């Protein structure tokens, strides 16, 4: 009996893994991980130099001292004070905005347009099918009326 339960659990697990949503999610995670490298390269190679034209190239170096005196040790750790590193937040925000924009404009928007076209084609096909069904019904009514008219004229002439 335990073998039967084990087989049922295993079958359920296999069904879960082969479901389309799980495979799609796995592909999305792999593509997202690869895409993160591209976005990080864009931020490092394009955005940071643009910011560097105004200040330093490294966004992490932008900070403000909330509680004086802010002293950094040689290894970069904070010895005293309260340091707000808003440059790191800005860099992460830029990475997020770039990622969201690319995902939207290169993946979401084209897919939604494609799906809208598919729905429009389906509706057009259904509309054509309705017209064909209506016209067939009209033709059948005309045939019926013609047959009734022939029978009626045939009975009158006898």
PDB file of N, CA and C in Angstrom, residues 54-91:
ATOM      1  N   UNK A  54      29.598  64.031 -14.557  1.00  0.00           N
ATOM      2  CA  UNK A  54      29.187  65.043 -13.575  1.00  0.00           C
ATOM      3  C   UNK A  54      30.015  64.897 -12.300  1.00  0.00           C
ATOM      4  N   UNK A  55      30.242  63.677 -11.885  1.00  0.00           N
ATOM      5  CA  UNK A  55      30.960  63.415 -10.631  1.00  0.00           C
ATOM      6  C   UNK A  55      31.863  62.214 -10.797  1.00  0.00           C
ATOM      7  N   UNK A  56      31.797  61.292  -9.858  1.00  0.00           N
ATOM      8  CA  UNK A  56      32.611  60.076  -9.943  1.00  0.00           C
ATOM      9  C   UNK A  56      31.845  58.987 -10.682  1.00  0.00           C
ATOM     10  N   UNK A  57      32.592  58.060 -11.302  1.00  0.00           N
ATOM     11  CA  UNK A  57      31.959  56.980 -12.059  1.00  0.00           C
ATOM     12  C   UNK A  57      31.275  55.958 -11.163  1.00  0.00           C
ATOM     13  N   UNK A  58      31.767  55.803  -9.961  1.00  0.00           N
ATOM     14  CA  UNK A  58      31.235  54.801  -9.051  1.00  0.00           C
ATOM     15  C   UNK A  58      30.075  55.402  -8.252  1.00  0.00           C
ATOM     16  N   UNK A  59      28.857  54.949  -8.528  1.00  0.00           N
ATOM     17  CA  UNK A  59      27.690  55.474  -7.815  1.00  0.00           C
ATOM     18  C   UNK A  59      27.748  55.160  -6.327  1.00  0.00           C
ATOM     19  N   UNK A  60      28.447  54.092  -5.975  1.00  0.00           N
ATOM     20  CA  UNK A  60      28.532  53.714  -4.558  1.00  0.00           C
ATOM     21  C   UNK A  60      29.275  54.765  -3.729  1.00  0.00           C
ATOM     22  N   UNK A  61      30.066  55.605  -4.381  1.00  0.00           N
ATOM     23  CA  UNK A  61      30.828  56.600  -3.630  1.00  0.00           C
ATOM     24  C   UNK A  61      29.973  57.795  -3.216  1.00  0.00           C
ATOM     25  N   UNK A  62      28.769  57.911  -3.763  1.00  0.00           N
ATOM     26  CA  UNK A  62      27.889  59.016  -3.373  1.00  0.00           C
ATOM     27  C   UNK A  62      27.222  58.677  -2.046  1.00  0.00           C
ATOM     28  N   UNK A  63      27.444  59.525  -1.058  1.00  0.00           N
ATOM     29  CA  UNK A  63      26.879  59.290   0.262  1.00  0.00           C
ATOM     30  C   UNK A  63      26.758  60.610   1.001  1.00  0.00           C
ATOM     31  N   UNK A  64      26.010  60.568   2.074  1.00  0.00           N
ATOM     32  CA  UNK A  64      25.857  61.738   2.939  1.00  0.00           C
ATOM     33  C   UNK A  64      26.036  61.293   4.379  1.00  0.00           C
ATOM     34  N   UNK A  65      26.625  62.193   5.168  1.00  0.00           N
ATOM     35  CA  UNK A  65      26.850  61.886   6.575  1.00  0.00           C
ATOM     36  C   UNK A  65      25.652  62.398   7.369  1.00  0.00           C
ATOM     37  N   UNK A  66      24.924  61.490   8.003  1.00  0.00           N
ATOM     38  CA  UNK A  66      23.745  61.861   8.775  1.00  0.00           C
ATOM     39  C   UNK A  66      24.126  62.350  10.171  1.00  0.00           C
ATOM     40  N   UNK A  67      25.131  61.728  10.746  1.00  0.00           N
ATOM     41  CA  UNK A  67      25.572  62.109  12.086  1.00  0.00           C
ATOM     42  C   UNK A  67      27.092  62.289  12.044  1.00  0.00           C
ATOM     43  N   UNK A  68      27.551  63.517  12.200  1.00  0.00           N
ATOM     44  CA  UNK A  68      28.990  63.827  12.140  1.00  0.00           C
ATOM     45  C   UNK A  68      29.700  63.321  13.389  1.00  0.00           C
ATOM     46  N   UNK A  69      30.925  63.052  13.334  1.00  0.00           N
ATOM     47  CA  UNK A  69      31.790  62.985  12.150  1.00  0.00           C
ATOM     48  C   UNK A  69      31.762  61.580  11.554  1.00  0.00           C
ATOM     49  N   UNK A  70      31.716  61.507  10.226  1.00  0.00           N
ATOM     50  CA  UNK A  70      31.754  60.216   9.537  1.00  0.00           C
ATOM     51  C   UNK A  70      33.205  59.934   9.176  1.00  0.00           C
ATOM     52  N   UNK A  71      33.729  58.886   9.752  1.00  0.00           N
ATOM     53  CA  UNK A  71      35.113  58.491   9.485  1.00  0.00           C
ATOM     54  C   UNK A  71      35.121  57.062   8.961  1.00  0.00           C
ATOM     55  N   UNK A  72      35.807  56.886   7.840  1.00  0.00           N
ATOM     56  CA  UNK A  72      35.944  55.558   7.251  1.00  0.00           C
ATOM     57  C   UNK A  72      37.321  55.014   7.564  1.00  0.00           C
ATOM     58  N   UNK A  73      37.389  53.740   7.852  1.00  0.00           N
ATOM     59  CA  UNK A  73      38.665  53.075   8.094  1.00  0.00           C
ATOM     60  C   UNK A  73      39.332  52.795   6.754  1.00  0.00           C
ATOM     61  N   UNK A  74      40.555  52.343   6.783  1.00  0.00           N
ATOM     62  CA  UNK A  74      41.308  52.049   5.560  1.00  0.00           C
ATOM     63  C   UNK A  74      40.650  50.941   4.737  1.00  0.00           C
ATOM     64  N   UNK A  75      39.997  50.018   5.411  1.00  0.00           N
ATOM     65  CA  UNK A  75      39.338  48.925   4.689  1.00  0.00           C
ATOM     66  C   UNK A  75      37.962  49.308   4.168  1.00  0.00           C
ATOM     67  N   UNK A  76      37.505  50.540   4.390  1.00  0.00           N
ATOM     68  CA  UNK A  76      36.220  51.009   3.888  1.00  0.00           C
ATOM     69  C   UNK A  76      35.087  50.891   4.871  1.00  0.00           C
ATOM     70  N   UNK A  77      35.343  50.301   6.036  1.00  0.00           N
ATOM     71  CA  UNK A  77      34.272  50.188   7.029  1.00  0.00           C
ATOM     72  C   UNK A  77      34.124  51.517   7.775  1.00  0.00           C
ATOM     73  N   UNK A  78      32.959  51.725   8.324  1.00  0.00           N
ATOM     74  CA  UNK A  78      32.633  52.972   9.013  1.00  0.00           C
ATOM     75  C   UNK A  78      33.118  52.911  10.453  1.00  0.00           C
ATOM     76  N   UNK A  79      33.956  53.899  10.841  1.00  0.00           N
ATOM     77  CA  UNK A  79      34.461  53.945  12.219  1.00  0.00           C
ATOM     78  C   UNK A  79      33.519  54.716  13.126  1.00  0.00           C
ATOM     79  N   UNK A  80      33.014  55.864  12.633  1.00  0.00           N
ATOM     80  CA  UNK A  80      32.114  56.672  13.468  1.00  0.00           C
ATOM     81  C   UNK A  80      31.137  57.426  12.583  1.00  0.00           C
ATOM     82  N   UNK A  81      30.034  57.861  13.182  1.00  0.00           N
ATOM     83  CA  UNK A  81      29.012  58.591  12.451  1.00  0.00           C
ATOM     84  C   UNK A  81      27.987  57.662  11.803  1.00  0.00           C
ATOM     85  N   UNK A  82      27.030  58.281  11.135  1.00  0.00           N
ATOM     86  CA  UNK A  82      25.990  57.533  10.416  1.00  0.00           C
ATOM     87  C   UNK A  82      26.062  57.967   8.961  1.00  0.00           C
ATOM     88  N   UNK A  83      26.402  57.025   8.088  1.00  0.00           N
ATOM     89  CA  UNK A  83      26.607  57.300   6.680  1.00  0.00           C
ATOM     90  C   UNK A  83      25.428  56.760   5.863  1.00  0.00           C
ATOM     91  N   UNK A  84      24.802  57.622   5.095  1.00  0.00           N
ATOM     92  CA  UNK A  84      23.718  57.203   4.187  1.00  0.00           C
ATOM     93  C   UNK A  84      24.324  57.055   2.798  1.00  0.00           C
ATOM     94  N   UNK A  85      24.339  55.849   2.276  1.00  0.00           N
ATOM     95  CA  UNK A  85      24.939  55.593   0.963  1.00  0.00           C
ATOM     96  C   UNK A  85      23.847  55.602  -0.101  1.00  0.00           C
ATOM     97  N   UNK A  86      23.411  56.797  -0.466  1.00  0.00           N
ATOM     98  CA  UNK A  86      22.311  56.927  -1.416  1.00  0.00           C
ATOM     99  C   UNK A  86      22.752  56.621  -2.835  1.00  0.00           C
ATOM    100  N   UNK A  87      24.039  56.620  -3.118  1.00  0.00           N
ATOM    101  CA  UNK A  87      24.529  56.265  -4.449  1.00  0.00           C
ATOM    102  C   UNK A  87      24.256  54.809  -4.775  1.00  0.00           C
ATOM    103  N   UNK A  88      24.384  53.932  -3.778  1.00  0.00           N
ATOM    104  CA  UNK A  88      24.083  52.507  -3.980  1.00  0.00           C
ATOM    105  C   UNK A  88      22.615  52.304  -4.308  1.00  0.00           C
ATOM    106  N   UNK A  89      21.762  53.053  -3.610  1.00  0.00           N
ATOM    107  CA  UNK A  89      20.319  52.965  -3.866  1.00  0.00           C
ATOM    108  C   UNK A  89      20.007  53.480  -5.270  1.00  0.00           C
ATOM    109  N   UNK A  90      20.670  54.573  -5.653  1.00  0.00           N
ATOM    110  CA  UNK A  90      20.468  55.121  -6.999  1.00  0.00           C
ATOM    111  C   UNK A  90      20.895  54.122  -8.063  1.00  0.00           C
ATOM    112  N   UNK A  91      22.031  53.480  -7.864  1.00  0.00           N
ATOM    113  CA  UNK A  91      22.504  52.475  -8.820  1.00  0.00           C
ATOM    114  C   UNK A  91      21.546  51.297  -8.944  1.00  0.00           C
TER     115      UNK A  91
END
